[in-house]
Amino acid sequence: MSKPVSALMGAAYDGIVRVEECGLQGMITLRGDLASKPVIAAATGATGQEMPGQRRANVAGESGLCWMSPDELLVLVPHAEVSAKLAAMTTALGDAHSLAVNVSDARAMFRVSGEHAREVMAKLAPVDFAPGAFGPGDFRRSRLAQVAGAFWMEEDGSFRIICFRSVADYVFKLLKVAAQPGSAVGVF
Amino acid sequence: MLILHCPYCGVDADETELAAGGEAHLKRFGPGSSDDELHGYLFARENPKGVHLERWRHASGCGKWFHAARCTATLEVFGTYKAQVSGPPQEIRDAISARRPGWSWREFS
Ligand SMILES: [Zn+2]
């Protein structure tokens, strides 16, 4: 059995923020009626987190639920547990009209932390990152320069970012450029 | 720069997050329709200077299709509304009327 590795093997960069690839993260796409009991049971049962509201993320460590659209959640679980969690979710979903699929290996995850984290994000996504407009637990699907990306803010003010694995190197380079020493704008 | 409110995820989305989807409320004519009907469905499009109804997709966002009512001359946005309708809802018609009294667009007014 080959050993799974993340897209950038945990690469990191220190500039006006710290940028690090988070390593392996289990991710399950769950689609269905987010108000239906089987979907709620599958999502909350897999993560121990409550259902997130619109554009919110309830995440603790490697487990959590992210609101992707009115009929889609991203379910975060430890990478080693994906298969078991997915099987339990499929059982919980039963014959409810829904879909749950393991997308872990199609994705990469980054963390951006430090005093200027909002600024670095604001350079790359067309999103209002002002403190009153985007805070801890807020989640957004958007773009990072030219590619799709999703991100949320954690309690400590850092961001976690998800992108497709195929563009992980591009996103890491974007973040590095946006975090170059001396590039702080001081807008927030 | 156009900013449209996505009725599905609630974001005021920058144009760069959106994909234009052409004219709204087209009625499809397929097998069994006349040549004129198919021709109209495939090729005949409104090209107004003023009120226009369009389809947009929150492509770099929640991914959903929705509708927008806006002015092609001033880029004023009268409102956005969900995709599961075959015409603009009353509150959108009222919002257009408040700004462009007497407007009409295809069979809507
Ligand atoms: Zn949206």
PDB file of C-alpha atoms and ligand atoms in Angstrom:
ATOM      1  CA  MET A   1       0.000   0.000   0.000  1.00  0.00           C
ATOM      2  CA  SER A   2       1.422   3.362  -0.989  1.00  0.00           C
ATOM      3  CA  LYS A   3       1.659   6.125   1.599  1.00  0.00           C
ATOM      4  CA  PRO A   4      -0.695   9.068   0.940  1.00  0.00           C
ATOM      5  CA  VAL A   5       0.946  12.479   0.745  1.00  0.00           C
ATOM      6  CA  SER A   6      -0.548  15.952   0.544  1.00  0.00           C
ATOM      7  CA  ALA A   7      -0.094  18.183  -2.507  1.00  0.00           C
ATOM      8  CA  LEU A   8       2.897  20.179  -1.243  1.00  0.00           C
ATOM      9  CA  MET A   9       4.165  17.935   1.553  1.00  0.00           C
ATOM     10  CA  GLY A  10       3.469  20.584   4.214  1.00  0.00           C
ATOM     11  CA  ALA A  11       5.369  23.422   2.542  1.00  0.00           C
ATOM     12  CA  ALA A  12       5.464  26.689   4.505  1.00  0.00           C
ATOM     13  CA  TYR A  13       6.473  30.324   4.006  1.00  0.00           C
ATOM     14  CA  ASP A  14       7.003  33.185   6.430  1.00  0.00           C
ATOM     15  CA  GLY A  15       6.322  36.727   5.236  1.00  0.00           C
ATOM     16  CA  ILE A  16       3.902  39.275   6.639  1.00  0.00           C
ATOM     17  CA  VAL A  17       1.847  36.191   7.490  1.00  0.00           C
ATOM     18  CA  ARG A  18       2.716  32.534   7.842  1.00  0.00           C
ATOM     19  CA  VAL A  19       1.470  30.399   4.959  1.00  0.00           C
ATOM     20  CA  GLU A  20       1.453  26.654   5.438  1.00  0.00           C
ATOM     21  CA  GLU A  21       0.000  23.738   3.613  1.00  0.00           C
ATOM     22  CA  CYS A  22      -2.012  21.816   6.195  1.00  0.00           C
ATOM     23  CA  GLY A  23      -1.199  18.307   5.029  1.00  0.00           C
ATOM     24  CA  LEU A  24      -3.737  15.562   4.569  1.00  0.00           C
ATOM     25  CA  GLN A  25      -7.331  16.471   5.340  1.00  0.00           C
ATOM     26  CA  GLY A  26     -10.356  14.253   4.889  1.00  0.00           C
ATOM     27  CA  MET A  27     -13.124  15.949   2.910  1.00  0.00           C
ATOM     28  CA  ILE A  28     -16.538  14.602   1.984  1.00  0.00           C
ATOM     29  CA  THR A  29     -18.964  16.441  -0.255  1.00  0.00           C
ATOM     30  CA  LEU A  30     -22.520  16.012   0.987  1.00  0.00           C
ATOM     31  CA  ARG A  31     -25.434  17.134  -1.152  1.00  0.00           C
ATOM     32  CA  GLY A  32     -29.098  16.918  -0.271  1.00  0.00           C
ATOM     33  CA  ASP A  33     -31.879  18.742   1.546  1.00  0.00           C
ATOM     34  CA  LEU A  34     -30.012  20.344   4.455  1.00  0.00           C
ATOM     35  CA  ALA A  35     -33.240  20.475   6.476  1.00  0.00           C
ATOM     36  CA  SER A  36     -33.945  16.741   6.177  1.00  0.00           C
ATOM     37  CA  LYS A  37     -33.340  14.488   9.176  1.00  0.00           C
ATOM     38  CA  PRO A  38     -31.150  11.887   7.428  1.00  0.00           C
ATOM     39  CA  VAL A  39     -28.845  14.573   5.985  1.00  0.00           C
ATOM     40  CA  ILE A  40     -28.562  16.330   9.339  1.00  0.00           C
ATOM     41  CA  ALA A  41     -27.901  13.013  11.079  1.00  0.00           C
ATOM     42  CA  ALA A  42     -25.185  12.071   8.572  1.00  0.00           C
ATOM     43  CA  ALA A  43     -23.444  15.449   8.784  1.00  0.00           C
ATOM     44  CA  THR A  44     -23.569  15.989  12.527  1.00  0.00           C
ATOM     45  CA  GLY A  45     -22.870  12.330  13.279  1.00  0.00           C
ATOM     46  CA  ALA A  46     -19.666  12.335  11.223  1.00  0.00           C
ATOM     47  CA  THR A  47     -18.228  15.473  12.782  1.00  0.00           C
ATOM     48  CA  GLY A  48     -19.837  16.115  16.170  1.00  0.00           C
ATOM     49  CA  GLN A  49     -20.545  19.643  14.918  1.00  0.00           C
ATOM     50  CA  GLU A  50     -23.859  21.425  14.583  1.00  0.00           C
ATOM     51  CA  MET A  51     -25.312  22.208  11.156  1.00  0.00           C
ATOM     52  CA  PRO A  52     -23.817  25.477   9.884  1.00  0.00           C
ATOM     53  CA  GLY A  53     -25.970  28.425   8.897  1.00  0.00           C
ATOM     54  CA  GLN A  54     -25.707  30.172   5.540  1.00  0.00           C
ATOM     55  CA  ARG A  55     -22.035  30.905   4.711  1.00  0.00           C
ATOM     56  CA  ARG A  56     -20.825  29.586   8.053  1.00  0.00           C
ATOM     57  CA  ALA A  57     -18.322  26.932   9.078  1.00  0.00           C
ATOM     58  CA  ASN A  58     -18.408  24.973  12.333  1.00  0.00           C
ATOM     59  CA  VAL A  59     -14.950  23.451  12.544  1.00  0.00           C
ATOM     60  CA  ALA A  60     -12.829  22.168  15.413  1.00  0.00           C
ATOM     61  CA  GLY A  61      -9.397  20.867  14.432  1.00  0.00           C
ATOM     62  CA  GLU A  62      -9.796  18.418  11.563  1.00  0.00           C
ATOM     63  CA  SER A  63     -13.546  17.904  11.958  1.00  0.00           C
ATOM     64  CA  GLY A  64     -16.269  20.256  10.863  1.00  0.00           C
ATOM     65  CA  LEU A  65     -19.082  21.295   8.576  1.00  0.00           C
ATOM     66  CA  CYS A  66     -18.860  24.054   5.975  1.00  0.00           C
ATOM     67  CA  TRP A  67     -21.869  25.594   4.170  1.00  0.00           C
ATOM     68  CA  MET A  68     -21.155  25.417   0.432  1.00  0.00           C
ATOM     69  CA  SER A  69     -24.593  26.195  -1.046  1.00  0.00           C
ATOM     70  CA  PRO A  70     -28.265  25.765  -0.058  1.00  0.00           C
ATOM     71  CA  ASP A  71     -27.993  22.047  -0.823  1.00  0.00           C
ATOM     72  CA  GLU A  72     -24.325  21.259  -0.196  1.00  0.00           C
ATOM     73  CA  LEU A  73     -22.020  20.851   2.803  1.00  0.00           C
ATOM     74  CA  LEU A  74     -18.325  20.133   2.923  1.00  0.00           C
ATOM     75  CA  VAL A  75     -17.743  17.599   5.685  1.00  0.00           C
ATOM     76  CA  LEU A  76     -14.250  17.701   7.221  1.00  0.00           C
ATOM     77  CA  VAL A  77     -12.979  14.611   9.010  1.00  0.00           C
ATOM     78  CA  PRO A  78      -9.478  13.327   9.872  1.00  0.00           C
ATOM     79  CA  HIS A  79      -7.924  11.898   6.710  1.00  0.00           C
ATOM     80  CA  ALA A  80      -7.364   8.454   8.211  1.00  0.00           C
ATOM     81  CA  GLU A  81     -11.059   8.167   9.096  1.00  0.00           C
ATOM     82  CA  VAL A  82     -12.597   9.170   5.755  1.00  0.00           C
ATOM     83  CA  SER A  83     -13.617   5.699   4.648  1.00  0.00           C
ATOM     84  CA  ALA A  84     -15.226   4.794   7.969  1.00  0.00           C
ATOM     85  CA  LYS A  85     -16.991   8.160   8.266  1.00  0.00           C
ATOM     86  CA  LEU A  86     -18.263   7.950   4.694  1.00  0.00           C
ATOM     87  CA  ALA A  87     -19.647   4.462   5.308  1.00  0.00           C
ATOM     88  CA  ALA A  88     -21.439   5.663   8.444  1.00  0.00           C
ATOM     89  CA  MET A  89     -22.823   8.659   6.578  1.00  0.00           C
ATOM     90  CA  THR A  90     -24.076   6.499   3.722  1.00  0.00           C
ATOM     91  CA  THR A  91     -25.882   4.315   6.262  1.00  0.00           C
ATOM     92  CA  ALA A  92     -27.382   7.364   7.982  1.00  0.00           C
ATOM     93  CA  LEU A  93     -28.555   8.795   4.653  1.00  0.00           C
ATOM     94  CA  GLY A  94     -30.395   5.565   3.806  1.00  0.00           C
ATOM     95  CA  ASP A  95     -32.633   6.111   0.802  1.00  0.00           C
ATOM     96  CA  ALA A  96     -32.874   9.902   1.244  1.00  0.00           C
ATOM     97  CA  HIS A  97     -32.247  11.746  -2.029  1.00  0.00           C
ATOM     98  CA  SER A  98     -28.629  12.713  -1.423  1.00  0.00           C
ATOM     99  CA  LEU A  99     -25.013  12.215  -2.377  1.00  0.00           C
ATOM    100  CA  ALA A 100     -21.909  11.774  -0.231  1.00  0.00           C
ATOM    101  CA  VAL A 101     -18.520  11.299  -1.860  1.00  0.00           C
ATOM    102  CA  ASN A 102     -14.916  11.326  -0.703  1.00  0.00           C
ATOM    103  CA  VAL A 103     -13.112  14.237  -2.375  1.00  0.00           C
ATOM    104  CA  SER A 104     -10.058  14.327  -0.078  1.00  0.00           C
ATOM    105  CA  ASP A 105      -7.526  13.520  -2.766  1.00  0.00           C
ATOM    106  CA  ALA A 106      -8.932  16.186  -5.111  1.00  0.00           C
ATOM    107  CA  ARG A 107      -8.184  19.001  -2.702  1.00  0.00           C
ATOM    108  CA  ALA A 108      -5.455  20.867  -0.860  1.00  0.00           C
ATOM    109  CA  MET A 109      -5.705  22.961   2.288  1.00  0.00           C
ATOM    110  CA  PHE A 110      -3.687  25.940   3.517  1.00  0.00           C
ATOM    111  CA  ARG A 111      -3.533  28.005   6.680  1.00  0.00           C
ATOM    112  CA  VAL A 112      -2.773  31.740   6.640  1.00  0.00           C
ATOM    113  CA  SER A 113      -2.018  33.123  10.081  1.00  0.00           C
ATOM    114  CA  GLY A 114      -0.639  36.297  11.551  1.00  0.00           C
ATOM    115  CA  GLU A 115      -1.506  39.924  12.059  1.00  0.00           C
ATOM    116  CA  HIS A 116      -1.968  40.656   8.346  1.00  0.00           C
ATOM    117  CA  ALA A 117      -4.008  37.570   7.447  1.00  0.00           C
ATOM    118  CA  ARG A 118      -7.042  39.643   6.384  1.00  0.00           C
ATOM    119  CA  GLU A 119      -4.882  41.738   4.084  1.00  0.00           C
ATOM    120  CA  VAL A 120      -3.283  38.781   2.372  1.00  0.00           C
ATOM    121  CA  MET A 121      -6.713  37.272   1.734  1.00  0.00           C
ATOM    122  CA  ALA A 122      -8.119  40.585   0.519  1.00  0.00           C
ATOM    123  CA  LYS A 123      -5.409  40.811  -2.122  1.00  0.00           C
ATOM    124  CA  LEU A 124      -6.611  37.569  -3.701  1.00  0.00           C
ATOM    125  CA  ALA A 125     -10.397  37.298  -3.357  1.00  0.00           C
ATOM    126  CA  PRO A 126     -13.230  39.748  -4.251  1.00  0.00           C
ATOM    127  CA  VAL A 127     -14.623  39.544  -0.731  1.00  0.00           C
ATOM    128  CA  ASP A 128     -15.071  42.196   1.970  1.00  0.00           C
ATOM    129  CA  PHE A 129     -12.647  41.156   4.721  1.00  0.00           C
ATOM    130  CA  ALA A 130     -13.267  44.164   6.982  1.00  0.00           C
ATOM    131  CA  PRO A 131     -13.561  43.067  10.626  1.00  0.00           C
ATOM    132  CA  GLY A 132     -17.289  43.854  10.750  1.00  0.00           C
ATOM    133  CA  ALA A 133     -17.996  42.037   7.487  1.00  0.00           C
ATOM    134  CA  PHE A 134     -16.016  38.800   7.870  1.00  0.00           C
ATOM    135  CA  GLY A 135     -15.306  37.228  11.242  1.00  0.00           C
ATOM    136  CA  PRO A 136     -14.553  33.901  12.902  1.00  0.00           C
ATOM    137  CA  GLY A 137     -16.789  31.127  11.586  1.00  0.00           C
ATOM    138  CA  ASP A 138     -17.639  33.017   8.404  1.00  0.00           C
ATOM    139  CA  PHE A 139     -17.177  30.871   5.306  1.00  0.00           C
ATOM    140  CA  ARG A 140     -17.017  31.837   1.676  1.00  0.00           C
ATOM    141  CA  ARG A 141     -16.695  30.130  -1.672  1.00  0.00           C
ATOM    142  CA  SER A 142     -15.032  32.515  -4.063  1.00  0.00           C
ATOM    143  CA  ARG A 143     -11.941  32.706  -6.199  1.00  0.00           C
ATOM    144  CA  LEU A 144      -8.264  33.185  -5.383  1.00  0.00           C
ATOM    145  CA  ALA A 145      -6.927  35.223  -8.293  1.00  0.00           C
ATOM    146  CA  GLN A 146      -7.745  32.944 -11.234  1.00  0.00           C
ATOM    147  CA  VAL A 147      -8.858  29.720  -9.538  1.00  0.00           C
ATOM    148  CA  ALA A 148     -11.743  28.587  -7.354  1.00  0.00           C
ATOM    149  CA  GLY A 149     -11.148  28.598  -3.622  1.00  0.00           C
ATOM    150  CA  ALA A 150     -13.073  28.425  -0.370  1.00  0.00           C
ATOM    151  CA  PHE A 151     -12.023  29.725   3.022  1.00  0.00           C
ATOM    152  CA  TRP A 152     -13.158  30.459   6.532  1.00  0.00           C
ATOM    153  CA  MET A 153     -11.810  32.384   9.487  1.00  0.00           C
ATOM    154  CA  GLU A 154     -10.915  30.604  12.687  1.00  0.00           C
ATOM    155  CA  GLU A 155     -11.328  31.872  16.233  1.00  0.00           C
ATOM    156  CA  ASP A 156      -7.738  33.143  16.371  1.00  0.00           C
ATOM    157  CA  GLY A 157      -8.169  35.242  13.215  1.00  0.00           C
ATOM    158  CA  SER A 158      -6.267  32.869  10.943  1.00  0.00           C
ATOM    159  CA  PHE A 159      -7.762  31.555   7.723  1.00  0.00           C
ATOM    160  CA  ARG A 160      -8.017  28.077   6.336  1.00  0.00           C
ATOM    161  CA  ILE A 161      -8.211  27.814   2.573  1.00  0.00           C
ATOM    162  CA  ILE A 162      -9.343  24.952   0.375  1.00  0.00           C
ATOM    163  CA  CYS A 163      -8.528  24.653  -3.315  1.00  0.00           C
ATOM    164  CA  PHE A 164      -8.284  21.941  -5.909  1.00  0.00           C
ATOM    165  CA  ARG A 165      -5.153  19.836  -5.555  1.00  0.00           C
ATOM    166  CA  SER A 166      -4.285  20.450  -9.201  1.00  0.00           C
ATOM    167  CA  VAL A 167      -3.808  24.169  -8.459  1.00  0.00           C
ATOM    168  CA  ALA A 168      -2.209  23.816  -5.004  1.00  0.00           C
ATOM    169  CA  ASP A 169       1.177  25.035  -6.261  1.00  0.00           C
ATOM    170  CA  TYR A 170      -0.431  28.063  -7.956  1.00  0.00           C
ATOM    171  CA  VAL A 171      -2.343  28.975  -4.783  1.00  0.00           C
ATOM    172  CA  PHE A 172       0.760  28.564  -2.611  1.00  0.00           C
ATOM    173  CA  LYS A 173       2.684  30.892  -4.936  1.00  0.00           C
ATOM    174  CA  LEU A 174      -0.177  33.401  -4.893  1.00  0.00           C
ATOM    175  CA  LEU A 175      -0.182  33.403  -1.112  1.00  0.00           C
ATOM    176  CA  LYS A 176       3.589  33.784  -0.990  1.00  0.00           C
ATOM    177  CA  VAL A 177       3.512  36.816  -3.295  1.00  0.00           C
ATOM    178  CA  ALA A 178       0.626  38.353  -1.336  1.00  0.00           C
ATOM    179  CA  ALA A 179       2.614  37.800   1.875  1.00  0.00           C
ATOM    180  CA  GLN A 180       5.958  39.243   0.722  1.00  0.00           C
ATOM    181  CA  PRO A 181       7.824  41.203   3.405  1.00  0.00           C
ATOM    182  CA  GLY A 182       7.082  44.910   3.053  1.00  0.00           C
ATOM    183  CA  SER A 183       3.791  44.335   1.209  1.00  0.00           C
ATOM    184  CA  ALA A 184       1.446  45.219   4.073  1.00  0.00           C
ATOM    185  CA  VAL A 185      -1.156  47.770   3.009  1.00  0.00           C
ATOM    186  CA  GLY A 186      -2.498  48.618   6.437  1.00  0.00           C
ATOM    187  CA  VAL A 187      -6.091  48.963   5.274  1.00  0.00           C
ATOM    188  CA  PHE A 188      -7.755  46.959   8.066  1.00  0.00           C
TER     189      PHE A 188
ATOM    190  CA  MET B   1     -18.107  46.861 -12.285  1.00  0.00           C
ATOM    191  CA  LEU B   2     -21.361  45.017 -11.804  1.00  0.00           C
ATOM    192  CA  ILE B   3     -22.367  43.733  -8.347  1.00  0.00           C
ATOM    193  CA  LEU B   4     -25.320  41.329  -8.179  1.00  0.00           C
ATOM    194  CA  HIS B   5     -26.944  39.925  -5.043  1.00  0.00           C
ATOM    195  CA  CYS B   6     -27.047  36.131  -5.197  1.00  0.00           C
ATOM    196  CA  PRO B   7     -30.472  35.037  -3.916  1.00  0.00           C
ATOM    197  CA  TYR B   8     -29.099  31.628  -2.905  1.00  0.00           C
ATOM    198  CA  CYS B   9     -26.052  32.370  -0.763  1.00  0.00           C
ATOM    199  CA  GLY B  10     -26.847  35.998   0.049  1.00  0.00           C
ATOM    200  CA  VAL B  11     -23.548  37.372  -1.245  1.00  0.00           C
ATOM    201  CA  ASP B  12     -23.299  40.681  -3.056  1.00  0.00           C
ATOM    202  CA  ALA B  13     -21.121  39.130  -5.703  1.00  0.00           C
ATOM    203  CA  ASP B  14     -18.537  41.022  -7.690  1.00  0.00           C
ATOM    204  CA  GLU B  15     -18.812  40.521 -11.448  1.00  0.00           C
ATOM    205  CA  THR B  16     -15.590  38.498 -11.408  1.00  0.00           C
ATOM    206  CA  GLU B  17     -17.361  35.799  -9.347  1.00  0.00           C
ATOM    207  CA  LEU B  18     -20.202  35.563 -11.848  1.00  0.00           C
ATOM    208  CA  ALA B  19     -20.762  33.997 -15.251  1.00  0.00           C
ATOM    209  CA  ALA B  20     -23.233  35.588 -17.658  1.00  0.00           C
ATOM    210  CA  GLY B  21     -25.889  33.178 -18.920  1.00  0.00           C
ATOM    211  CA  GLY B  22     -27.646  35.207 -21.584  1.00  0.00           C
ATOM    212  CA  GLU B  23     -31.293  36.166 -21.879  1.00  0.00           C
ATOM    213  CA  ALA B  24     -33.786  35.085 -19.219  1.00  0.00           C
ATOM    214  CA  HIS B  25     -37.090  33.220 -19.559  1.00  0.00           C
ATOM    215  CA  LEU B  26     -36.488  31.653 -22.961  1.00  0.00           C
ATOM    216  CA  LYS B  27     -39.186  29.192 -23.867  1.00  0.00           C
ATOM    217  CA  ARG B  28     -37.720  26.070 -25.347  1.00  0.00           C
ATOM    218  CA  PHE B  29     -39.054  24.759 -28.648  1.00  0.00           C
ATOM    219  CA  GLY B  30     -37.894  21.266 -29.502  1.00  0.00           C
ATOM    220  CA  PRO B  31     -39.195  18.292 -31.473  1.00  0.00           C
ATOM    221  CA  GLY B  32     -42.648  18.884 -32.896  1.00  0.00           C
ATOM    222  CA  SER B  33     -42.349  22.663 -33.037  1.00  0.00           C
ATOM    223  CA  SER B  34     -42.475  24.680 -36.232  1.00  0.00           C
ATOM    224  CA  ASP B  35     -39.429  25.943 -38.071  1.00  0.00           C
ATOM    225  CA  ASP B  36     -40.291  29.509 -37.060  1.00  0.00           C
ATOM    226  CA  GLU B  37     -40.594  28.555 -33.398  1.00  0.00           C
ATOM    227  CA  LEU B  38     -37.261  26.715 -33.402  1.00  0.00           C
ATOM    228  CA  HIS B  39     -35.613  29.575 -35.250  1.00  0.00           C
ATOM    229  CA  GLY B  40     -36.911  32.050 -32.664  1.00  0.00           C
ATOM    230  CA  TYR B  41     -35.773  29.883 -29.766  1.00  0.00           C
ATOM    231  CA  LEU B  42     -32.302  29.402 -31.188  1.00  0.00           C
ATOM    232  CA  PHE B  43     -31.546  32.830 -32.637  1.00  0.00           C
ATOM    233  CA  ALA B  44     -34.004  35.602 -31.726  1.00  0.00           C
ATOM    234  CA  ARG B  45     -32.806  37.582 -28.705  1.00  0.00           C
ATOM    235  CA  GLU B  46     -33.761  40.870 -27.158  1.00  0.00           C
ATOM    236  CA  ASN B  47     -31.121  43.567 -27.421  1.00  0.00           C
ATOM    237  CA  PRO B  48     -32.657  46.445 -25.478  1.00  0.00           C
ATOM    238  CA  LYS B  49     -31.229  49.778 -24.513  1.00  0.00           C
ATOM    239  CA  GLY B  50     -32.782  49.859 -21.069  1.00  0.00           C
ATOM    240  CA  VAL B  51     -34.554  47.220 -18.997  1.00  0.00           C
ATOM    241  CA  HIS B  52     -33.234  43.713 -19.546  1.00  0.00           C
ATOM    242  CA  LEU B  53     -33.807  40.369 -17.851  1.00  0.00           C
ATOM    243  CA  GLU B  54     -30.836  38.031 -17.764  1.00  0.00           C
ATOM    244  CA  ARG B  55     -29.570  34.764 -16.372  1.00  0.00           C
ATOM    245  CA  TRP B  56     -26.407  34.740 -14.283  1.00  0.00           C
ATOM    246  CA  ARG B  57     -24.542  32.025 -12.430  1.00  0.00           C
ATOM    247  CA  HIS B  58     -22.648  32.482  -9.187  1.00  0.00           C
ATOM    248  CA  ALA B  59     -19.853  30.456 -10.742  1.00  0.00           C
ATOM    249  CA  SER B  60     -17.004  31.227  -8.335  1.00  0.00           C
ATOM    250  CA  GLY B  61     -19.372  31.017  -5.387  1.00  0.00           C
ATOM    251  CA  CYS B  62     -22.315  28.827  -4.451  1.00  0.00           C
ATOM    252  CA  GLY B  63     -22.617  27.679  -8.065  1.00  0.00           C
ATOM    253  CA  LYS B  64     -26.310  28.493  -8.456  1.00  0.00           C
ATOM    254  CA  TRP B  65     -28.109  30.027 -11.422  1.00  0.00           C
ATOM    255  CA  PHE B  66     -30.295  33.050 -10.789  1.00  0.00           C
ATOM    256  CA  HIS B  67     -31.988  35.936 -12.644  1.00  0.00           C
ATOM    257  CA  ALA B  68     -31.166  39.627 -12.724  1.00  0.00           C
ATOM    258  CA  ALA B  69     -33.204  42.622 -13.867  1.00  0.00           C
ATOM    259  CA  ARG B  70     -31.024  45.546 -14.849  1.00  0.00           C
ATOM    260  CA  CYS B  71     -30.608  48.462 -17.225  1.00  0.00           C
ATOM    261  CA  THR B  72     -28.214  47.927 -20.103  1.00  0.00           C
ATOM    262  CA  ALA B  73     -27.735  51.678 -20.561  1.00  0.00           C
ATOM    263  CA  THR B  74     -26.887  52.684 -16.974  1.00  0.00           C
ATOM    264  CA  LEU B  75     -25.982  49.302 -15.416  1.00  0.00           C
ATOM    265  CA  GLU B  76     -28.524  50.042 -12.669  1.00  0.00           C
ATOM    266  CA  VAL B  77     -29.628  46.789 -11.057  1.00  0.00           C
ATOM    267  CA  PHE B  78     -33.359  46.640 -10.252  1.00  0.00           C
ATOM    268  CA  GLY B  79     -33.130  43.319  -8.463  1.00  0.00           C
ATOM    269  CA  THR B  80     -32.193  39.653  -8.633  1.00  0.00           C
ATOM    270  CA  TYR B  81     -34.459  36.643  -8.203  1.00  0.00           C
ATOM    271  CA  LYS B  82     -34.327  32.866  -8.100  1.00  0.00           C
ATOM    272  CA  ALA B  83     -34.131  30.615 -11.132  1.00  0.00           C
ATOM    273  CA  GLN B  84     -37.268  28.534 -10.536  1.00  0.00           C
ATOM    274  CA  VAL B  85     -39.685  30.985 -12.176  1.00  0.00           C
ATOM    275  CA  SER B  86     -40.802  31.563 -15.767  1.00  0.00           C
ATOM    276  CA  GLY B  87     -41.124  35.336 -15.365  1.00  0.00           C
ATOM    277  CA  PRO B  88     -40.058  38.142 -13.044  1.00  0.00           C
ATOM    278  CA  PRO B  89     -41.906  38.067  -9.685  1.00  0.00           C
ATOM    279  CA  GLN B  90     -44.181  40.970  -8.768  1.00  0.00           C
ATOM    280  CA  GLU B  91     -41.689  42.678  -6.447  1.00  0.00           C
ATOM    281  CA  ILE B  92     -39.116  42.780  -9.243  1.00  0.00           C
ATOM    282  CA  ARG B  93     -41.688  44.212 -11.689  1.00  0.00           C
ATOM    283  CA  ASP B  94     -42.595  46.817  -9.072  1.00  0.00           C
ATOM    284  CA  ALA B  95     -38.941  47.696  -8.543  1.00  0.00           C
ATOM    285  CA  ILE B  96     -38.456  48.192 -12.280  1.00  0.00           C
ATOM    286  CA  SER B  97     -41.653  50.228 -12.577  1.00  0.00           C
ATOM    287  CA  ALA B  98     -40.497  52.505  -9.769  1.00  0.00           C
ATOM    288  CA  ARG B  99     -37.421  53.413 -11.786  1.00  0.00           C
ATOM    289  CA  ARG B 100     -38.617  52.937 -15.401  1.00  0.00           C
ATOM    290  CA  PRO B 101     -42.376  53.656 -15.509  1.00  0.00           C
ATOM    291  CA  GLY B 102     -44.085  52.075 -18.502  1.00  0.00           C
ATOM    292  CA  TRP B 103     -41.288  49.583 -19.179  1.00  0.00           C
ATOM    293  CA  SER B 104     -41.900  46.404 -21.125  1.00  0.00           C
ATOM    294  CA  TRP B 105     -39.740  43.476 -22.099  1.00  0.00           C
ATOM    295  CA  ARG B 106     -41.073  40.668 -24.313  1.00  0.00           C
ATOM    296  CA  GLU B 107     -44.462  39.784 -22.786  1.00  0.00           C
ATOM    297  CA  PHE B 108     -43.648  41.301 -19.390  1.00  0.00           C
ATOM    298  CA  SER B 109     -44.381  44.807 -18.188  1.00  0.00           C
TER     299      SER B 109
HETATM  300 ZN    ZN C   1     -24.400  32.480  -4.521  1.00  0.00          ZN
END
